[in-house]
PDB file of C-alpha atoms in Angstrom:
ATOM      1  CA  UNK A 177     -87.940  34.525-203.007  1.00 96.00           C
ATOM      2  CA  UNK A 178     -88.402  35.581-199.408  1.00 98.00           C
ATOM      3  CA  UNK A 179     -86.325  38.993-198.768  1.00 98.00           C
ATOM      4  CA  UNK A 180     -85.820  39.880-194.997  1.00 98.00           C
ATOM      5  CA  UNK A 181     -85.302  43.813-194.920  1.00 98.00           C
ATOM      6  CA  UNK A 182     -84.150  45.225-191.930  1.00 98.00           C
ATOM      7  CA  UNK A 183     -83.243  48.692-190.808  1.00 98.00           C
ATOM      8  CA  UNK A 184     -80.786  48.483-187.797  1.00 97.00           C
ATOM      9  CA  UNK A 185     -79.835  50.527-185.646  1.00 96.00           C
ATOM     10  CA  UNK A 186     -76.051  51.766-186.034  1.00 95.00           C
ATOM     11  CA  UNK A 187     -73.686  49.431-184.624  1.00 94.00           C
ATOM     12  CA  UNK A 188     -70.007  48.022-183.913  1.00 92.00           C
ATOM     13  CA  UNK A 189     -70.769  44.665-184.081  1.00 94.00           C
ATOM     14  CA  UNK A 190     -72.983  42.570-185.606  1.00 97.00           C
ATOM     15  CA  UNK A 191     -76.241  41.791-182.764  1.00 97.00           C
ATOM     16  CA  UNK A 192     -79.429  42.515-184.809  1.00 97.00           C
ATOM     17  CA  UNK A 193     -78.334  40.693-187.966  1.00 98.00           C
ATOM     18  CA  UNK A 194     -77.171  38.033-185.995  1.00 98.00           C
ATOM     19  CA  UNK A 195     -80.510  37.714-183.965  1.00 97.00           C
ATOM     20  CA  UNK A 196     -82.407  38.134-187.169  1.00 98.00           C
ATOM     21  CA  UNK A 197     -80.770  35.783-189.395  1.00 98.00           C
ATOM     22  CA  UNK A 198     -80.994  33.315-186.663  1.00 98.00           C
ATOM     23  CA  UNK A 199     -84.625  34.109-185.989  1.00 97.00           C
ATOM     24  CA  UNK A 200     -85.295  33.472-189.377  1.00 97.00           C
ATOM     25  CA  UNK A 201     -83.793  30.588-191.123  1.00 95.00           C
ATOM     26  CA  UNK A 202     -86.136  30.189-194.124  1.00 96.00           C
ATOM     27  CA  UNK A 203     -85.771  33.532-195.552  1.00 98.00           C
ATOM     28  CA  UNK A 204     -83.244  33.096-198.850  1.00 98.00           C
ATOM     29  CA  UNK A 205     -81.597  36.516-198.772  1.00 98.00           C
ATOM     30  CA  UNK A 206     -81.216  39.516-196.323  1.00 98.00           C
ATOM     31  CA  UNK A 207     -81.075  43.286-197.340  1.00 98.00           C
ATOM     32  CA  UNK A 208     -79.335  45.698-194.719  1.00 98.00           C
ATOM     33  CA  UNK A 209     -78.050  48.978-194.776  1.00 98.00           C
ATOM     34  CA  UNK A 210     -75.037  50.968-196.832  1.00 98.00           C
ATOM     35  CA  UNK A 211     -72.216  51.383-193.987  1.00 96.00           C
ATOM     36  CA  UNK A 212     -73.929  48.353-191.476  1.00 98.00           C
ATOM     37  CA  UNK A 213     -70.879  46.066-190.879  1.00 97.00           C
ATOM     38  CA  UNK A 214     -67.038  46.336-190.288  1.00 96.00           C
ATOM     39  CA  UNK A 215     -64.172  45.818-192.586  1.00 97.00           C
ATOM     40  CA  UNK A 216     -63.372  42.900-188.981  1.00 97.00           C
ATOM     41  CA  UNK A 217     -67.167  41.442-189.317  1.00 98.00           C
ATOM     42  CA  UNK A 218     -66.586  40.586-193.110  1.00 98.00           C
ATOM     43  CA  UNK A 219     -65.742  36.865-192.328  1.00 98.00           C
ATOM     44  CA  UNK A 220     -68.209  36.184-189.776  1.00 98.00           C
ATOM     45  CA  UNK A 221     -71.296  37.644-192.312  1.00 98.00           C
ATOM     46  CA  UNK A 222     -69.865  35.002-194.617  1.00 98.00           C
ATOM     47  CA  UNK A 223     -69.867  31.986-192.049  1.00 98.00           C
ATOM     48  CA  UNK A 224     -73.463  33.205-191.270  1.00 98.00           C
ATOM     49  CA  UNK A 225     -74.363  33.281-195.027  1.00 98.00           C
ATOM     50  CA  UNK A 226     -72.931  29.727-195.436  1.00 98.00           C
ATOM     51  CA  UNK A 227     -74.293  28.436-192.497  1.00 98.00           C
ATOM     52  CA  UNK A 228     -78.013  29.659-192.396  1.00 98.00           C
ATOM     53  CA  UNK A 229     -78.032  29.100-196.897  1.00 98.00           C
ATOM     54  CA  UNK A 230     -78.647  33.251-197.431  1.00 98.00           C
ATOM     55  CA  UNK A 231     -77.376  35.393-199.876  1.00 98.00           C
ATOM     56  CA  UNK A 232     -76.820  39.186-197.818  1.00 98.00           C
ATOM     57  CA  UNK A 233     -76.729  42.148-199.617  1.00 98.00           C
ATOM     58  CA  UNK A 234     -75.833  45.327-197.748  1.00 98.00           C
ATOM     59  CA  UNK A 235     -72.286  47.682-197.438  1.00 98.00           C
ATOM     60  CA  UNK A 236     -69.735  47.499-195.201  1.00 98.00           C
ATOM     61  CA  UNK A 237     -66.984  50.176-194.009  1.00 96.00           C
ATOM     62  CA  UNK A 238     -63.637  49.262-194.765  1.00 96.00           C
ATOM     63  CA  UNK A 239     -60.331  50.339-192.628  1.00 95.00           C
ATOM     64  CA  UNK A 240     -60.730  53.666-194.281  1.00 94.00           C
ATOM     65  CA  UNK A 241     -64.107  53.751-192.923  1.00 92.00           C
ATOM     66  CA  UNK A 242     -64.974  53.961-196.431  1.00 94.00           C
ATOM     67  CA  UNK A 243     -68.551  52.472-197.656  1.00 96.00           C
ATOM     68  CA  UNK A 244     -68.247  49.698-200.071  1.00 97.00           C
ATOM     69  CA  UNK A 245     -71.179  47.653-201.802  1.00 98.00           C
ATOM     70  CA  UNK A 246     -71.469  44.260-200.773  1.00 98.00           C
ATOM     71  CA  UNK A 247     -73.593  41.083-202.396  1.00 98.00           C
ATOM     72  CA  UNK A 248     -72.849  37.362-200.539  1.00 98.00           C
ATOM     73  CA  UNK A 249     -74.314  34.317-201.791  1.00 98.00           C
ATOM     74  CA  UNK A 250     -75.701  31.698-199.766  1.00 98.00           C
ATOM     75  CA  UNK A 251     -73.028  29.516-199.724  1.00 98.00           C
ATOM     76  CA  UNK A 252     -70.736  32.154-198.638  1.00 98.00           C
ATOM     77  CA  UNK A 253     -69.170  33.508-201.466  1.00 98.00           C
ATOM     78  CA  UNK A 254     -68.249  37.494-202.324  1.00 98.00           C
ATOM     79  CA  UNK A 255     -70.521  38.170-205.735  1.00 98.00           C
ATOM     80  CA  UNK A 256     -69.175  41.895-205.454  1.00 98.00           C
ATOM     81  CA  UNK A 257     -67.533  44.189-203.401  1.00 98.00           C
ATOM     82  CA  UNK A 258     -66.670  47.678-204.445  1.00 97.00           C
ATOM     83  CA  UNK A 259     -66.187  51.231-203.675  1.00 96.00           C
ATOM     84  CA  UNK A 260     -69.164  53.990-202.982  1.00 95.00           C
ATOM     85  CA  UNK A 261     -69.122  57.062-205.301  1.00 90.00           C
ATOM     86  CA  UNK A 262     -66.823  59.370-203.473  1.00 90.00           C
ATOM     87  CA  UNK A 263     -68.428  62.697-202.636  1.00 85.00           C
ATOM     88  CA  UNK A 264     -66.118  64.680-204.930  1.00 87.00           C
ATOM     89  CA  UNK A 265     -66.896  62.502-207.956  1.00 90.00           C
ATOM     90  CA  UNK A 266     -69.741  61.913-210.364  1.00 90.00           C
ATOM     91  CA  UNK A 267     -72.105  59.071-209.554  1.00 91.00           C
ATOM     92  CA  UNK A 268     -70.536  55.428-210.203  1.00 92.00           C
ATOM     93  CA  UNK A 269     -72.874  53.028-212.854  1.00 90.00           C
ATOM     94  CA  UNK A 270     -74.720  50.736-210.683  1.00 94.00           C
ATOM     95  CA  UNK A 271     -73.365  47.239-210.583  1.00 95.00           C
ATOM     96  CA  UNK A 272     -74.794  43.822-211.604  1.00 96.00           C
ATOM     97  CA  UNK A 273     -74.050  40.482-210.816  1.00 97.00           C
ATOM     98  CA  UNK A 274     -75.178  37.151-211.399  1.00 95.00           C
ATOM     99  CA  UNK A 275     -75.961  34.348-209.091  1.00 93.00           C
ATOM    100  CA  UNK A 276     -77.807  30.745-209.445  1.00 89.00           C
ATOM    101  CA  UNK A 277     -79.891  31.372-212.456  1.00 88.00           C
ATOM    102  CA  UNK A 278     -80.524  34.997-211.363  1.00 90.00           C
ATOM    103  CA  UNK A 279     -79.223  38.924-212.362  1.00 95.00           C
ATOM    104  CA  UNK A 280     -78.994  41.515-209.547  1.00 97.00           C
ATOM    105  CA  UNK A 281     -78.309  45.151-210.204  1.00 97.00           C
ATOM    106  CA  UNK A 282     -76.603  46.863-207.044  1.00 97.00           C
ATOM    107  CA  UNK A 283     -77.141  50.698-206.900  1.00 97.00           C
ATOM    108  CA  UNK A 284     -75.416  51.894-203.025  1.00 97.00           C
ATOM    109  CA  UNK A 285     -77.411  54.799-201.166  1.00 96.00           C
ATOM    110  CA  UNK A 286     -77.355  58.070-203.950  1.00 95.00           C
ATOM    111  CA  UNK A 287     -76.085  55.686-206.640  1.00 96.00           C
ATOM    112  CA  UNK A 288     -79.764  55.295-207.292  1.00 97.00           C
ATOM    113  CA  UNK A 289     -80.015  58.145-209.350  1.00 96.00           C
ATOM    114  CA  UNK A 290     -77.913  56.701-211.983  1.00 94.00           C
ATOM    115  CA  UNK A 291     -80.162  53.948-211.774  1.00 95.00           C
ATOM    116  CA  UNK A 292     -82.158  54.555-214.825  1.00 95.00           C
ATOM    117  CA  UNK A 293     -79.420  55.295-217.099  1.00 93.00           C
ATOM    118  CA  UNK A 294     -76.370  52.975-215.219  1.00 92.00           C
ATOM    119  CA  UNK A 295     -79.466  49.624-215.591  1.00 92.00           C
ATOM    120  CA  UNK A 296     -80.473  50.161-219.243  1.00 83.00           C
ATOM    121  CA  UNK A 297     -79.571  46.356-220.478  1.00 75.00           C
ATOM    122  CA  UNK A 298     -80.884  43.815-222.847  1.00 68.00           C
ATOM    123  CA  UNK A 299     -80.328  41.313-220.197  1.00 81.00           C
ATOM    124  CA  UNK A 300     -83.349  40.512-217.685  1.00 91.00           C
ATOM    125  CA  UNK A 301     -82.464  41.997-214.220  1.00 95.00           C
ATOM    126  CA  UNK A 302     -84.490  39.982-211.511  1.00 96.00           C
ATOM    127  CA  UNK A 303     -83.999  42.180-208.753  1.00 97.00           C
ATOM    128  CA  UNK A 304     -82.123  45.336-207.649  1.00 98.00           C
ATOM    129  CA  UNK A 305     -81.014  46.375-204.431  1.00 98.00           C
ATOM    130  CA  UNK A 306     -80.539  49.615-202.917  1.00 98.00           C
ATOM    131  CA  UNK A 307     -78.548  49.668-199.207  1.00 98.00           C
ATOM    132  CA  UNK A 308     -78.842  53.570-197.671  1.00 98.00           C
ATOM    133  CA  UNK A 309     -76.776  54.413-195.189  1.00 96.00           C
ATOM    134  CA  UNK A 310     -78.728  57.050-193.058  1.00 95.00           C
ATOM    135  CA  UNK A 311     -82.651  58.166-193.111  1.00 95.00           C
ATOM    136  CA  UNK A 312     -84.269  60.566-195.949  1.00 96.00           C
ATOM    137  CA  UNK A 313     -83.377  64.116-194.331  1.00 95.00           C
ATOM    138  CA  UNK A 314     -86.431  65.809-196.076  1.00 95.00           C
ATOM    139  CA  UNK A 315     -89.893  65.376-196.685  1.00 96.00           C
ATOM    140  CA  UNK A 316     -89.055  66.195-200.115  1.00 97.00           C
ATOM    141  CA  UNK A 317     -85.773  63.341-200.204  1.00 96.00           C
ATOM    142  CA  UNK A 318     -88.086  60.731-199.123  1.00 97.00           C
ATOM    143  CA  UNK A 319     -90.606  61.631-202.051  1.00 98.00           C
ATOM    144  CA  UNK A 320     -87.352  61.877-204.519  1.00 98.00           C
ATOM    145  CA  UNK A 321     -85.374  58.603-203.675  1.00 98.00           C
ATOM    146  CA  UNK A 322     -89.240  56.280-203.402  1.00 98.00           C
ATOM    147  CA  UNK A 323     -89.951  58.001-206.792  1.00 98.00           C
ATOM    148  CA  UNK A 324     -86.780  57.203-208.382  1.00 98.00           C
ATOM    149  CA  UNK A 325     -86.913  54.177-207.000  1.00 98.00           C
ATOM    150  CA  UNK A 326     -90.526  53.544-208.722  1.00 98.00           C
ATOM    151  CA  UNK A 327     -88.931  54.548-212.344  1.00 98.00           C
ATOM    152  CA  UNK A 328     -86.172  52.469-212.271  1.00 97.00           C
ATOM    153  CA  UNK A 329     -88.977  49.193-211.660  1.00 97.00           C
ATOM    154  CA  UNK A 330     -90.984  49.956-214.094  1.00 97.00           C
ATOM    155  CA  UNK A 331     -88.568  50.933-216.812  1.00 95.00           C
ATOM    156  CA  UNK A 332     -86.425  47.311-215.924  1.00 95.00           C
ATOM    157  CA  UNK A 333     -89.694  45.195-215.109  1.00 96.00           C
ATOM    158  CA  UNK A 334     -87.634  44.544-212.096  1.00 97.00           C
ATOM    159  CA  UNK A 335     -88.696  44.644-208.388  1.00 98.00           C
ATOM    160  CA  UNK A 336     -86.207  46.912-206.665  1.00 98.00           C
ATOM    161  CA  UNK A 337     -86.162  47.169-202.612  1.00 98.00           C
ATOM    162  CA  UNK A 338     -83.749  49.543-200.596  1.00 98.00           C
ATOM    163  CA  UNK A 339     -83.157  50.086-196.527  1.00 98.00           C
ATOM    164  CA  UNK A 340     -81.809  52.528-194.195  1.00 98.00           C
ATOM    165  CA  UNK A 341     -80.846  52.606-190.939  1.00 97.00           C
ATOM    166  CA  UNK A 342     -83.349  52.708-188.097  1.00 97.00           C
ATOM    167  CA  UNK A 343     -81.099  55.716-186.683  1.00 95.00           C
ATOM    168  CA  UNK A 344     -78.668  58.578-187.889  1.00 90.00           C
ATOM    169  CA  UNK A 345     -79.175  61.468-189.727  1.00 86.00           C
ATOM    170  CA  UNK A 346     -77.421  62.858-193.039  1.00 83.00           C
ATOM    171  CA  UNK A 347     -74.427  64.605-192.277  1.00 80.00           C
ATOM    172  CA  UNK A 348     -76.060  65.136-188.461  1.00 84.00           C
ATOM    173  CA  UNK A 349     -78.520  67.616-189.285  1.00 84.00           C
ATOM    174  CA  UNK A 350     -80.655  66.919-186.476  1.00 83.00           C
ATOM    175  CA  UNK A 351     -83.571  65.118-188.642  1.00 87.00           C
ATOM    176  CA  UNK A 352     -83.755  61.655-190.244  1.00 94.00           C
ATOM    177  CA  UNK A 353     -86.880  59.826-191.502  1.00 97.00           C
ATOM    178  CA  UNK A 354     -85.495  56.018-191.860  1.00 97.00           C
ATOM    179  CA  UNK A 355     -86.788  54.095-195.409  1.00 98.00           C
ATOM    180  CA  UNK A 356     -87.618  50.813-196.287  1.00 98.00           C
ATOM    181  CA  UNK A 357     -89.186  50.193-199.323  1.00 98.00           C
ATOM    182  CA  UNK A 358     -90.533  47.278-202.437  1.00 98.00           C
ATOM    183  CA  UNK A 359     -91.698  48.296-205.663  1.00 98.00           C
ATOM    184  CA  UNK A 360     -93.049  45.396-208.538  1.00 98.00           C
ATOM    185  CA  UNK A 361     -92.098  45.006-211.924  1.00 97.00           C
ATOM    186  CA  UNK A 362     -95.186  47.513-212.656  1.00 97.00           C
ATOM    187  CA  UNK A 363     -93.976  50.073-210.458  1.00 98.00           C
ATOM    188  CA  UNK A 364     -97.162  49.333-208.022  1.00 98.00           C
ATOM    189  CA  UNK A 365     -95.948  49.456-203.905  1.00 98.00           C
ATOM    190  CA  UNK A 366     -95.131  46.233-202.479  1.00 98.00           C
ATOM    191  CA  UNK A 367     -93.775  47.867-199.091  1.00 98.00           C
ATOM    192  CA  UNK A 368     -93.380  51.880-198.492  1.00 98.00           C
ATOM    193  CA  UNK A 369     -92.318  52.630-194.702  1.00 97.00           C
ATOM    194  CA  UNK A 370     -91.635  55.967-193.177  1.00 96.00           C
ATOM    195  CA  UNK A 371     -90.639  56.432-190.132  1.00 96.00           C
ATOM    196  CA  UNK A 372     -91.429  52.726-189.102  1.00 97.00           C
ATOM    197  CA  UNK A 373     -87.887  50.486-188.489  1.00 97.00           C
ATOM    198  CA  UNK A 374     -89.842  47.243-187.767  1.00 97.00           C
ATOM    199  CA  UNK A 375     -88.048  44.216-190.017  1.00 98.00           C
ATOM    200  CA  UNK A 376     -90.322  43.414-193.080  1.00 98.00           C
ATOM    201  CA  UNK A 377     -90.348  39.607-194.927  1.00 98.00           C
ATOM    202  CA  UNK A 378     -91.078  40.527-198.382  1.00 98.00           C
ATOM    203  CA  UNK A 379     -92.249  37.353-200.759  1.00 98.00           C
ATOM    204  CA  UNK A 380     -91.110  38.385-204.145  1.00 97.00           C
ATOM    205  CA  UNK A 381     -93.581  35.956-205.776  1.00 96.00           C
ATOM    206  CA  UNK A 382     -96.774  36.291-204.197  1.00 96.00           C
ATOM    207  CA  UNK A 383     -96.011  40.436-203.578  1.00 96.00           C
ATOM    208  CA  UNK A 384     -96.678  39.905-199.820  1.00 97.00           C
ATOM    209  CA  UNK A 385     -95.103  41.551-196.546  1.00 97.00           C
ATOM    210  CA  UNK A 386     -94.675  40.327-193.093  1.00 97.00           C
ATOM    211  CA  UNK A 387     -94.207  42.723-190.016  1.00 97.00           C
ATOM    212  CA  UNK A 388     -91.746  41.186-187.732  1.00 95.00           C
ATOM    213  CA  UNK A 389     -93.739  42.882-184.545  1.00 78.00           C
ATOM    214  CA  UNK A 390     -90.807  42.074-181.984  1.00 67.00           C
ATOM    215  CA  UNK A 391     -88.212  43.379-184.576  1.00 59.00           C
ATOM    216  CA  UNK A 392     -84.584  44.372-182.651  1.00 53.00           C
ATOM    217  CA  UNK A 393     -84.500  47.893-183.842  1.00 53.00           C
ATOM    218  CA  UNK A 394     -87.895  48.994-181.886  1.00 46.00           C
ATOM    219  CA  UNK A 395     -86.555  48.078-178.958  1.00 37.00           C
TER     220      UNK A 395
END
């Protein structure tokens, strides 16, 4: 499977996933951001979905400006769509869903440290997902969440990829270093960025990575 992640900038509409899933019609699914799209953009990622034949995962705000995980198949169709762990609460499970042949696991942003209890399953997941809303806002964050992330592959034999925004910073602290990342089945690094929000093309099969040099968000 070829996985376009992309780390956009913070928008109100819809321009870099638009130019990149035009851009690249052969990829099968794209991975974006917790918090990317509008509650009003739902619809027109679905007609895009349909249209180009890819799945999207990423989350969306809805007219709460609440985050909510998000999974579309490529023929248009909502696979999931549910509520963040609110702040207040205790982490949610992570979510899985099944699609064409194929199990995803869903964890959104901190959700990922649930990850290795929330996934524990007899059933084969192929891949897991990990949207994240705004960059690592430590040194120390970016080494926790690419760790986790790490465990959580090698205890499910599962590749698991997650993305951040390009931009933002947690709670505006002043600091953000934006993520992108692709661990194997064996835990070994498929794609570890820091600090570096050009789009990657990530071939699940052969464990190769493509630099899209002109990519939207480093303009």
């Amino acid at each position: 499977m070829r996985i376009l992640i992309g780390q956009p900038k913070m928008e109100q509409h819809l321009e870099q996933f638009i130019q990149e899933i035009e851009a690249n019609p052969t990829v099968d699914l794209i991975l974006y951001p917790e918090g990317y799209c509008q509650v009003t953009h739902l619809d027109e990622v679905k007609e895009l979905a349909k249209r180009f034949q890819t799945a999207v995962v990423m989350g969306y705000r809805n007219e709460q400006n609440v985050d909510r995980a998000l999974i579309i198949n490529k023929r248009g169709e909502t696979l999931l769509d549910r509520a963040k762990t609110p702040e207040t609460m205790p982490l949610f499970m992570p979510s899985t869903v099944k699609d064409d042949g194929h199990r995803y696991g869903y964890v959104l942003c901190r959700e990922i440290f649930m990850g290795l209890d929330g996934l524990q399953s007899e059933e084969n997941i192929q891949l897991i997902f990990n949207p994240i809303g705004v960059g690592m806002f430590s040194e120390e964050q970016y080494a926790d969440w690419s760790g986790e992330a790490k465990k959580i592959a090698m205890q499910q034999r599962s590749i698991i990829l997650g993305t951040s925004h390009a931009d933002g910073s947690y709670r505006n602290c002043g600091f953000s270093i934006p993520i992108a990342y692709c661990f194997d089945e064996t835990g070994e690094v498929v794609l570890l960025s820091k600090n570096d929000t050009r789009t990657r093309i990530v071939d699940t099969e052969l464990k190769t990575v493509v630099v899209l040099e002109d990519s939207v968000s480093c303009r």
